[in-house]
């Protein structure tokens, strides 16, 4: 049985490395232009080179997203960009625009092409069309049910693969094809600049009463009528694998390294547990609880089991649930002293209870009893961002482990 790929977001080079260290089989990232996450850190040409080499040295893959819908003014800059990246050993390119796909094939004939979810791939005839254009993998539209995915899998052209999102933010518009942001504040979602107006608060206004705002729902002054819950499919790993997916994709190039590490780690454990013993696989509630320790909205299974309903929306608030703070990233560890060198990410103080976790491990909890500055001087608290600290830890750690605390 070919193992399903765990595909993680990499908003910048640090997140790319963290995703791989915590168990991703592949990462997807954007360059400084032509991807749909203009607000992410994204990678320079040199960072792409370093990231690809980092992935390949560990037997992992690296995919570049160039999935904007290009305007005429984008064509020449994109051709110039292709000339700069054509010699990089990128494993695949995610595209949605046919013109971008054509330019890629001309500049890099050997390129492996993946069709972005932005292209709204919803049926087997569309898959056949994209197969004729040289696409090897299709990232399914989020609007497909398991039943539709099974039907699609049976009719796929030979050698074509399916990838689908399993975790992360959902879009109220059809697989991201939203015009609200462009219409309201001239930030084009299809060119990477979405302002997320689907998370804004709305009320109903009647034409003849322009200054009177009515609640859309009874007893609520305004409502988040477009606000989807976050997708979460960790409880359904067998169903995802049995549907024939080649890749399980995590959304979140705009999210933190803490988010990437936590989500990837939980899915890695669940996927590995399934393949170790498919017949007797049992979901572990602790995996879901781990996902809830990062910033998130309430969860939904989206369209996988049926068409989405009002239960898949959150009409009360667009705010995230943030029960834990990411407090530090381990940079080094001295086994002789039990001291970890930690880069601070949020304030922590002596006497607080912290949780520490790392790649392929379970977390452990301890009280923060010894906190020193970089020179070994005692501290009561560490309030300065990215301050280097020494912390006494109760169990061995390595670079890349993370510290968190409950708010």
CSV table of C-alpha atoms in Angstrom, one decimal:
chain,number,residue,atom,x,y,z
A,1,UNK,CA,0.0,0.0,0.0
A,2,UNK,CA,1.5,3.3,-1.1
A,3,UNK,CA,1.5,5.6,2.0
A,4,UNK,CA,-0.6,8.8,1.8
A,5,UNK,CA,1.6,11.9,1.6
A,6,UNK,CA,1.3,14.4,4.5
A,7,UNK,CA,1.7,17.8,2.8
A,8,UNK,CA,2.4,20.9,5.0
A,9,UNK,CA,2.4,24.6,4.4
A,10,UNK,CA,5.6,26.6,4.5
A,11,UNK,CA,5.0,30.3,4.7
A,12,UNK,CA,8.7,31.0,5.1
A,13,UNK,CA,12.0,29.1,5.3
A,14,UNK,CA,11.7,28.5,9.1
A,15,UNK,CA,8.3,27.0,8.7
A,16,UNK,CA,9.5,24.9,5.9
A,17,UNK,CA,12.2,23.3,8.0
A,18,UNK,CA,9.9,22.9,11.0
A,19,UNK,CA,7.3,21.2,8.9
A,20,UNK,CA,9.8,18.7,7.6
A,21,UNK,CA,11.3,18.1,11.0
A,22,UNK,CA,7.9,17.4,12.6
A,23,UNK,CA,7.0,14.8,10.0
A,24,UNK,CA,5.7,16.3,6.7
A,25,UNK,CA,6.5,14.2,3.7
A,26,UNK,CA,6.3,17.3,1.5
A,27,UNK,CA,5.9,21.1,1.8
A,28,UNK,CA,4.4,23.7,-0.4
A,29,UNK,CA,5.5,27.3,-0.5
A,30,UNK,CA,5.3,30.5,-2.5
A,31,UNK,CA,8.0,32.6,-4.0
A,32,UNK,CA,8.0,36.4,-3.6
A,33,UNK,CA,5.6,36.6,-6.5
A,34,UNK,CA,2.8,34.7,-8.2
A,35,UNK,CA,1.3,32.7,-5.3
A,36,UNK,CA,-2.0,33.3,-3.6
A,37,UNK,CA,-0.6,34.2,-0.2
A,38,UNK,CA,1.0,37.6,-0.7
A,39,UNK,CA,0.8,38.3,3.1
A,40,UNK,CA,2.9,35.2,3.9
A,41,UNK,CA,6.7,35.6,4.4
A,42,UNK,CA,7.3,33.6,1.2
A,43,UNK,CA,10.7,32.6,0.0
A,44,UNK,CA,13.4,34.4,-1.9
A,45,UNK,CA,15.3,32.5,-4.7
A,46,UNK,CA,18.1,31.7,-2.3
A,47,UNK,CA,15.7,30.5,0.3
A,48,UNK,CA,13.9,28.3,-2.2
A,49,UNK,CA,17.2,26.8,-3.1
A,50,UNK,CA,18.1,26.2,0.6
A,51,UNK,CA,14.6,24.9,1.4
A,52,UNK,CA,14.6,22.4,-1.5
A,53,UNK,CA,18.0,21.2,-0.5
A,54,UNK,CA,16.9,20.8,3.1
A,55,UNK,CA,13.9,18.8,2.0
A,56,UNK,CA,15.7,16.5,-0.4
A,57,UNK,CA,18.5,15.8,2.1
A,58,UNK,CA,15.8,14.3,4.3
A,59,UNK,CA,14.0,12.4,1.6
A,60,UNK,CA,11.1,14.9,1.4
A,61,UNK,CA,9.6,16.9,-1.5
A,62,UNK,CA,9.2,20.6,-2.1
A,63,UNK,CA,6.4,22.2,-4.2
A,64,UNK,CA,6.2,25.8,-5.4
A,65,UNK,CA,2.8,27.5,-5.7
A,66,UNK,CA,2.4,29.8,-8.7
A,67,UNK,CA,-1.4,29.7,-8.6
A,68,UNK,CA,-2.5,33.2,-9.3
A,69,UNK,CA,-4.9,34.1,-12.0
A,70,UNK,CA,-2.6,36.2,-14.1
A,71,UNK,CA,-3.5,39.4,-15.8
A,72,UNK,CA,-1.7,40.6,-19.0
A,73,UNK,CA,0.7,42.7,-16.9
A,74,UNK,CA,1.8,39.5,-15.0
A,75,UNK,CA,2.9,37.5,-18.1
A,76,UNK,CA,6.3,39.1,-18.8
A,77,UNK,CA,7.4,39.2,-15.1
A,78,UNK,CA,6.4,35.6,-14.8
A,79,UNK,CA,8.5,34.6,-17.8
A,80,UNK,CA,11.4,36.4,-16.2
A,81,UNK,CA,10.8,34.7,-12.9
A,82,UNK,CA,10.7,31.3,-14.6
A,83,UNK,CA,14.2,32.0,-16.0
A,84,UNK,CA,15.4,32.5,-12.5
A,85,UNK,CA,14.0,29.3,-11.0
A,86,UNK,CA,14.1,26.9,-13.9
A,87,UNK,CA,17.4,25.3,-12.6
A,88,UNK,CA,16.2,24.8,-9.1
A,89,UNK,CA,15.3,21.2,-8.2
A,90,UNK,CA,11.7,21.9,-7.4
A,91,UNK,CA,9.6,18.7,-7.3
A,92,UNK,CA,6.3,20.1,-8.6
A,93,UNK,CA,4.5,23.4,-9.4
A,94,UNK,CA,1.0,24.2,-8.3
A,95,UNK,CA,-0.9,26.1,-11.0
A,96,UNK,CA,-4.5,27.2,-11.6
A,97,UNK,CA,-4.3,29.5,-14.6
A,98,UNK,CA,-4.0,27.8,-18.1
A,99,UNK,CA,-1.7,30.6,-19.3
A,100,UNK,CA,0.7,30.1,-16.3
A,101,UNK,CA,0.6,26.3,-17.0
A,102,UNK,CA,1.5,26.9,-20.6
A,103,UNK,CA,4.4,29.2,-19.7
A,104,UNK,CA,5.7,26.6,-17.2
A,105,UNK,CA,5.7,23.9,-19.8
A,106,UNK,CA,7.6,26.0,-22.3
A,107,UNK,CA,10.2,27.1,-19.8
A,108,UNK,CA,10.6,23.9,-17.8
A,109,UNK,CA,9.4,21.0,-20.0
A,110,UNK,CA,10.2,18.4,-17.4
A,111,UNK,CA,8.2,20.2,-14.6
A,112,UNK,CA,5.7,18.1,-12.7
A,113,UNK,CA,2.4,20.0,-12.6
A,114,UNK,CA,-0.2,19.9,-9.9
A,115,UNK,CA,-3.5,21.6,-10.4
A,116,UNK,CA,-4.4,24.0,-7.5
A,117,UNK,CA,-7.7,23.8,-5.7
A,118,UNK,CA,-8.2,27.3,-7.1
A,119,UNK,CA,-9.1,25.7,-10.4
A,120,UNK,CA,-12.3,24.1,-8.9
A,121,UNK,CA,-11.7,20.5,-10.0
A,122,UNK,CA,-15.0,18.8,-9.3
A,123,UNK,CA,-15.5,16.1,-12.0
A,124,UNK,CA,-13.8,13.3,-13.9
A,125,UNK,CA,-14.1,14.9,-17.3
A,126,UNK,CA,-12.3,18.0,-16.0
A,127,UNK,CA,-9.6,15.6,-14.6
A,128,UNK,CA,-9.3,14.1,-18.1
A,129,UNK,CA,-8.9,17.6,-19.6
A,130,UNK,CA,-6.2,18.6,-17.2
A,131,UNK,CA,-4.4,15.2,-17.7
A,132,UNK,CA,-4.2,16.1,-21.5
A,133,UNK,CA,-2.5,19.3,-20.4
A,134,UNK,CA,0.2,17.4,-18.6
A,135,UNK,CA,-1.1,17.7,-15.0
A,136,UNK,CA,-0.1,14.8,-12.9
A,137,UNK,CA,-1.9,15.6,-9.7
A,138,UNK,CA,-5.2,17.4,-9.0
A,139,UNK,CA,-5.9,19.2,-5.8
A,140,UNK,CA,-9.6,18.6,-5.4
A,141,UNK,CA,-12.1,21.4,-4.8
A,142,UNK,CA,-13.1,21.5,-1.2
A,143,UNK,CA,-16.8,21.1,-2.2
A,144,UNK,CA,-16.5,17.3,-3.0
A,145,UNK,CA,-18.0,14.7,-0.8
A,146,UNK,CA,-16.4,11.3,-0.1
A,147,UNK,CA,-18.9,9.7,-2.5
A,148,UNK,CA,-17.9,12.0,-5.3
A,149,UNK,CA,-14.2,11.5,-4.6
A,150,UNK,CA,-14.7,7.7,-4.8
A,151,UNK,CA,-16.5,8.1,-8.1
A,152,UNK,CA,-13.7,10.4,-9.4
A,153,UNK,CA,-11.0,8.0,-8.3
A,154,UNK,CA,-12.5,5.1,-10.3
A,155,UNK,CA,-12.5,7.3,-13.5
A,156,UNK,CA,-9.1,9.1,-13.2
A,157,UNK,CA,-6.7,8.8,-16.1
A,158,UNK,CA,-3.9,6.3,-15.4
A,159,UNK,CA,-1.1,7.8,-13.4
A,160,UNK,CA,-3.1,10.8,-12.2
A,161,UNK,CA,-3.2,11.5,-8.4
A,162,UNK,CA,-5.6,13.3,-6.1
A,163,UNK,CA,-4.7,15.6,-3.3
A,164,UNK,CA,-7.2,17.2,-0.9
A,165,UNK,CA,-7.3,19.6,2.1
A,166,UNK,CA,-7.8,17.9,5.4
A,167,UNK,CA,-7.1,20.7,7.9
A,168,UNK,CA,-7.4,24.5,8.1
A,169,UNK,CA,-9.4,27.5,7.2
A,170,UNK,CA,-12.3,27.2,4.8
A,171,UNK,CA,-13.5,29.8,2.2
A,172,UNK,CA,-17.1,30.8,1.9
A,173,UNK,CA,-16.6,31.2,-1.9
A,174,UNK,CA,-16.2,28.2,-4.2
A,175,UNK,CA,-12.7,26.9,-3.5
A,176,UNK,CA,-11.3,30.4,-3.0
A,177,UNK,CA,-12.8,32.1,-6.1
A,178,UNK,CA,-13.9,35.2,-4.1
A,179,UNK,CA,-14.6,38.7,-5.5
A,180,UNK,CA,-15.7,40.3,-2.2
A,181,UNK,CA,-12.2,41.5,-1.2
A,182,UNK,CA,-11.6,43.0,-4.7
A,183,UNK,CA,-15.0,44.6,-4.8
A,184,UNK,CA,-14.9,46.1,-1.3
A,185,UNK,CA,-11.3,47.3,-0.9
A,186,UNK,CA,-9.6,46.5,-4.2
A,187,UNK,CA,-7.5,43.7,-2.9
A,188,UNK,CA,-7.8,40.8,-5.3
A,189,UNK,CA,-8.1,37.4,-3.7
A,190,UNK,CA,-7.2,35.7,-6.9
A,191,UNK,CA,-3.8,37.5,-7.0
A,192,UNK,CA,-2.9,36.7,-3.4
A,193,UNK,CA,-4.2,39.8,-1.6
A,194,UNK,CA,-7.5,38.6,0.1
A,195,UNK,CA,-8.6,40.7,3.1
A,196,UNK,CA,-10.9,38.0,4.3
A,197,UNK,CA,-14.2,40.0,4.2
A,198,UNK,CA,-16.0,36.7,4.9
A,199,UNK,CA,-14.8,37.0,8.5
A,200,UNK,CA,-16.3,40.5,8.9
A,201,UNK,CA,-19.5,41.3,10.8
A,202,UNK,CA,-22.6,42.0,8.7
A,203,UNK,CA,-26.1,43.3,9.3
A,204,UNK,CA,-29.1,43.7,7.1
A,205,UNK,CA,-30.1,47.1,5.6
A,206,UNK,CA,-33.3,47.9,3.8
A,207,UNK,CA,-33.1,50.2,0.8
A,208,UNK,CA,-35.5,52.9,2.2
A,209,UNK,CA,-34.0,52.9,5.7
A,210,UNK,CA,-30.2,53.3,5.0
A,211,UNK,CA,-29.3,54.0,8.6
A,212,UNK,CA,-31.2,51.2,10.2
A,213,UNK,CA,-29.2,48.0,10.7
A,214,UNK,CA,-31.2,44.8,11.3
A,215,UNK,CA,-29.9,41.6,12.8
A,216,UNK,CA,-29.8,38.8,10.4
A,217,UNK,CA,-30.7,36.4,13.2
A,218,UNK,CA,-33.1,37.1,16.0
A,219,UNK,CA,-31.7,38.7,19.1
A,220,UNK,CA,-28.3,39.3,17.5
A,221,UNK,CA,-27.0,42.7,16.6
A,222,UNK,CA,-25.2,41.7,13.4
A,223,UNK,CA,-23.9,38.3,12.4
A,224,UNK,CA,-21.0,36.6,10.7
A,225,UNK,CA,-23.1,35.2,8.0
A,226,UNK,CA,-20.2,34.1,5.8
A,227,UNK,CA,-17.9,32.8,8.5
A,228,UNK,CA,-16.9,29.1,8.0
A,229,UNK,CA,-15.6,26.9,10.7
A,230,UNK,CA,-12.1,25.3,10.2
A,231,UNK,CA,-11.8,22.0,8.4
A,232,UNK,CA,-10.6,19.1,10.6
A,233,UNK,CA,-10.4,15.5,9.3
A,234,UNK,CA,-8.0,13.9,11.8
A,235,UNK,CA,-10.8,11.6,13.1
A,236,UNK,CA,-11.2,10.2,9.6
A,237,UNK,CA,-7.8,9.1,8.4
A,238,UNK,CA,-9.0,5.6,7.2
A,239,UNK,CA,-11.7,7.3,5.1
A,240,UNK,CA,-9.2,9.7,3.5
A,241,UNK,CA,-6.8,6.9,2.6
A,242,UNK,CA,-9.5,4.5,1.4
A,243,UNK,CA,-10.9,7.3,-0.9
A,244,UNK,CA,-7.7,7.0,-2.9
A,245,UNK,CA,-6.0,10.3,-2.0
A,246,UNK,CA,-2.3,10.5,-2.7
A,247,UNK,CA,-1.8,13.5,-0.5
A,248,UNK,CA,-3.4,15.0,2.6
A,249,UNK,CA,-2.9,18.7,2.6
A,250,UNK,CA,-2.8,21.1,5.5
A,251,UNK,CA,-3.8,24.8,4.9
A,252,UNK,CA,-1.9,27.5,6.7
A,253,UNK,CA,0.9,29.3,4.9
A,254,UNK,CA,0.0,32.4,7.0
A,255,UNK,CA,0.1,30.5,10.3
A,256,UNK,CA,2.9,30.3,12.8
A,257,UNK,CA,5.7,27.8,13.2
A,258,UNK,CA,3.8,26.6,16.4
A,259,UNK,CA,0.7,25.9,14.3
A,260,UNK,CA,2.7,24.1,11.6
A,261,UNK,CA,4.6,21.9,14.1
A,262,UNK,CA,1.5,21.0,16.2
A,263,UNK,CA,-0.8,20.2,13.2
A,264,UNK,CA,1.9,18.2,11.3
A,265,UNK,CA,2.9,16.3,14.5
A,266,UNK,CA,-0.7,15.2,15.2
A,267,UNK,CA,-1.5,14.1,11.7
A,268,UNK,CA,1.9,12.3,11.5
A,269,UNK,CA,1.0,10.2,14.5
A,270,UNK,CA,-2.5,9.4,13.2
A,271,UNK,CA,-1.4,8.4,9.7
A,272,UNK,CA,1.5,6.3,11.0
A,273,UNK,CA,-0.8,4.5,13.5
A,274,UNK,CA,-3.1,3.6,10.7
A,275,UNK,CA,-0.4,2.1,8.5
A,276,UNK,CA,1.1,0.2,11.4
A,277,UNK,CA,-2.2,-1.8,11.8
A,278,UNK,CA,-5.0,-0.8,9.4
A,279,UNK,CA,-7.3,-3.6,10.6
A,280,UNK,CA,-7.2,-2.6,14.2
A,281,UNK,CA,-6.7,1.2,13.9
A,282,UNK,CA,-8.2,3.2,16.6
A,283,UNK,CA,-8.4,7.0,16.7
A,284,UNK,CA,-6.8,8.6,19.7
A,285,UNK,CA,-8.6,11.5,21.3
A,286,UNK,CA,-5.3,13.1,22.3
A,287,UNK,CA,-4.5,13.8,18.6
A,288,UNK,CA,-7.6,16.0,18.3
A,289,UNK,CA,-6.8,17.7,21.6
A,290,UNK,CA,-3.4,18.6,20.3
A,291,UNK,CA,-5.0,20.4,17.3
A,292,UNK,CA,-7.1,22.4,19.7
A,293,UNK,CA,-4.0,23.9,21.4
A,294,UNK,CA,-3.2,26.1,18.4
A,295,UNK,CA,-5.2,29.1,17.2
A,296,UNK,CA,-8.3,27.8,15.5
A,297,UNK,CA,-12.0,28.3,14.9
A,298,UNK,CA,-14.5,25.6,15.8
A,299,UNK,CA,-14.1,22.5,13.6
A,300,UNK,CA,-16.1,21.1,10.8
A,301,UNK,CA,-15.8,18.2,8.3
A,302,UNK,CA,-16.7,20.5,5.5
A,303,UNK,CA,-18.3,18.8,2.5
A,304,UNK,CA,-16.7,15.3,3.0
A,305,UNK,CA,-19.8,13.6,4.4
A,306,UNK,CA,-22.5,15.8,2.9
A,307,UNK,CA,-23.2,19.3,1.6
A,308,UNK,CA,-22.3,21.9,4.2
A,309,UNK,CA,-25.1,23.3,6.3
A,310,UNK,CA,-25.5,26.2,8.8
A,311,UNK,CA,-23.9,23.9,11.4
A,312,UNK,CA,-20.6,24.3,9.5
A,313,UNK,CA,-20.7,28.1,10.0
A,314,UNK,CA,-20.0,30.2,13.1
A,315,UNK,CA,-22.5,33.1,13.3
A,316,UNK,CA,-21.4,34.3,16.7
A,317,UNK,CA,-17.8,35.4,16.1
A,318,UNK,CA,-14.9,35.4,13.7
A,319,UNK,CA,-12.4,35.3,16.5
A,320,UNK,CA,-10.0,32.4,16.9
A,321,UNK,CA,-9.9,30.2,20.0
A,322,UNK,CA,-6.5,30.7,21.5
A,323,UNK,CA,-6.1,28.6,24.7
A,324,UNK,CA,-2.3,28.2,24.5
A,325,UNK,CA,0.6,30.5,23.9
A,326,UNK,CA,3.7,29.5,22.0
A,327,UNK,CA,6.4,30.6,24.4
A,328,UNK,CA,9.7,29.4,23.0
A,329,UNK,CA,11.7,27.5,20.5
A,330,UNK,CA,14.6,25.3,21.6
A,331,UNK,CA,17.9,26.1,19.8
A,332,UNK,CA,20.3,23.9,21.7
A,333,UNK,CA,20.5,21.5,24.7
A,334,UNK,CA,23.3,20.7,27.1
A,335,UNK,CA,22.7,17.2,28.5
A,336,UNK,CA,25.3,17.7,31.2
A,337,UNK,CA,23.5,20.6,32.8
A,338,UNK,CA,19.9,19.9,31.6
A,339,UNK,CA,19.7,23.4,30.3
A,340,UNK,CA,18.0,24.2,27.0
A,341,UNK,CA,18.9,27.3,25.1
A,342,UNK,CA,15.5,28.8,24.1
A,343,UNK,CA,14.5,31.6,21.8
A,344,UNK,CA,11.6,33.3,23.5
A,345,UNK,CA,8.4,33.9,21.5
A,346,UNK,CA,5.9,35.0,24.2
A,347,UNK,CA,6.4,36.0,27.8
A,348,UNK,CA,7.0,33.3,30.4
A,349,UNK,CA,7.8,33.5,34.1
A,350,UNK,CA,9.3,31.4,36.8
A,351,UNK,CA,6.6,29.3,38.6
A,352,UNK,CA,4.5,28.9,35.5
A,353,UNK,CA,3.5,25.4,34.2
A,354,UNK,CA,4.7,24.8,30.6
A,355,UNK,CA,4.4,22.0,28.1
A,356,UNK,CA,7.3,20.9,26.0
A,357,UNK,CA,7.0,18.9,22.8
A,358,UNK,CA,9.1,17.9,19.8
A,359,UNK,CA,9.1,15.9,16.5
A,360,UNK,CA,7.7,12.4,16.8
A,361,UNK,CA,7.3,12.7,20.6
A,362,UNK,CA,4.5,13.2,23.2
A,363,UNK,CA,4.6,16.4,25.2
A,364,UNK,CA,5.6,16.6,28.8
A,365,UNK,CA,4.6,19.1,31.5
A,366,UNK,CA,6.8,20.8,34.0
A,367,UNK,CA,7.0,23.9,36.2
A,368,UNK,CA,9.4,26.5,35.0
A,369,UNK,CA,11.9,26.6,38.0
A,370,UNK,CA,15.2,27.8,36.4
A,371,UNK,CA,15.2,30.7,34.0
A,372,UNK,CA,18.5,32.3,33.0
A,373,UNK,CA,19.6,34.9,30.5
A,374,UNK,CA,22.1,34.0,27.8
A,375,UNK,CA,25.0,34.8,30.2
A,376,UNK,CA,23.6,32.6,33.0
A,377,UNK,CA,22.1,35.3,35.2
A,378,UNK,CA,18.8,34.4,36.9
A,379,UNK,CA,15.5,35.9,35.6
A,380,UNK,CA,12.0,36.0,37.1
A,381,UNK,CA,10.4,36.5,33.7
A,382,UNK,CA,11.3,36.8,30.0
A,383,UNK,CA,9.2,39.5,28.3
A,384,UNK,CA,11.4,40.4,25.3
A,385,UNK,CA,10.6,38.8,22.0
A,386,UNK,CA,13.2,36.5,20.6
A,387,UNK,CA,15.4,36.9,23.7
A,388,UNK,CA,17.8,34.0,24.2
A,389,UNK,CA,17.3,32.2,27.5
A,390,UNK,CA,18.5,29.1,29.3
A,391,UNK,CA,15.8,26.9,30.8
A,392,UNK,CA,16.1,23.9,33.0
A,393,UNK,CA,14.1,21.1,31.5
A,394,UNK,CA,13.1,17.8,33.2
A,395,UNK,CA,13.6,15.6,30.1
A,396,UNK,CA,16.1,15.7,27.2
A,397,UNK,CA,15.2,17.9,24.3
A,398,UNK,CA,16.8,18.8,20.9
A,399,UNK,CA,16.8,21.8,18.7
A,400,UNK,CA,13.4,22.4,17.3
A,401,UNK,CA,11.4,21.4,20.4
A,402,UNK,CA,8.8,23.9,21.4
A,403,UNK,CA,7.4,25.4,24.7
A,404,UNK,CA,3.8,26.4,25.2
A,405,UNK,CA,1.7,27.4,28.2
A,406,UNK,CA,-2.1,27.6,28.8
A,407,UNK,CA,-3.4,31.1,28.8
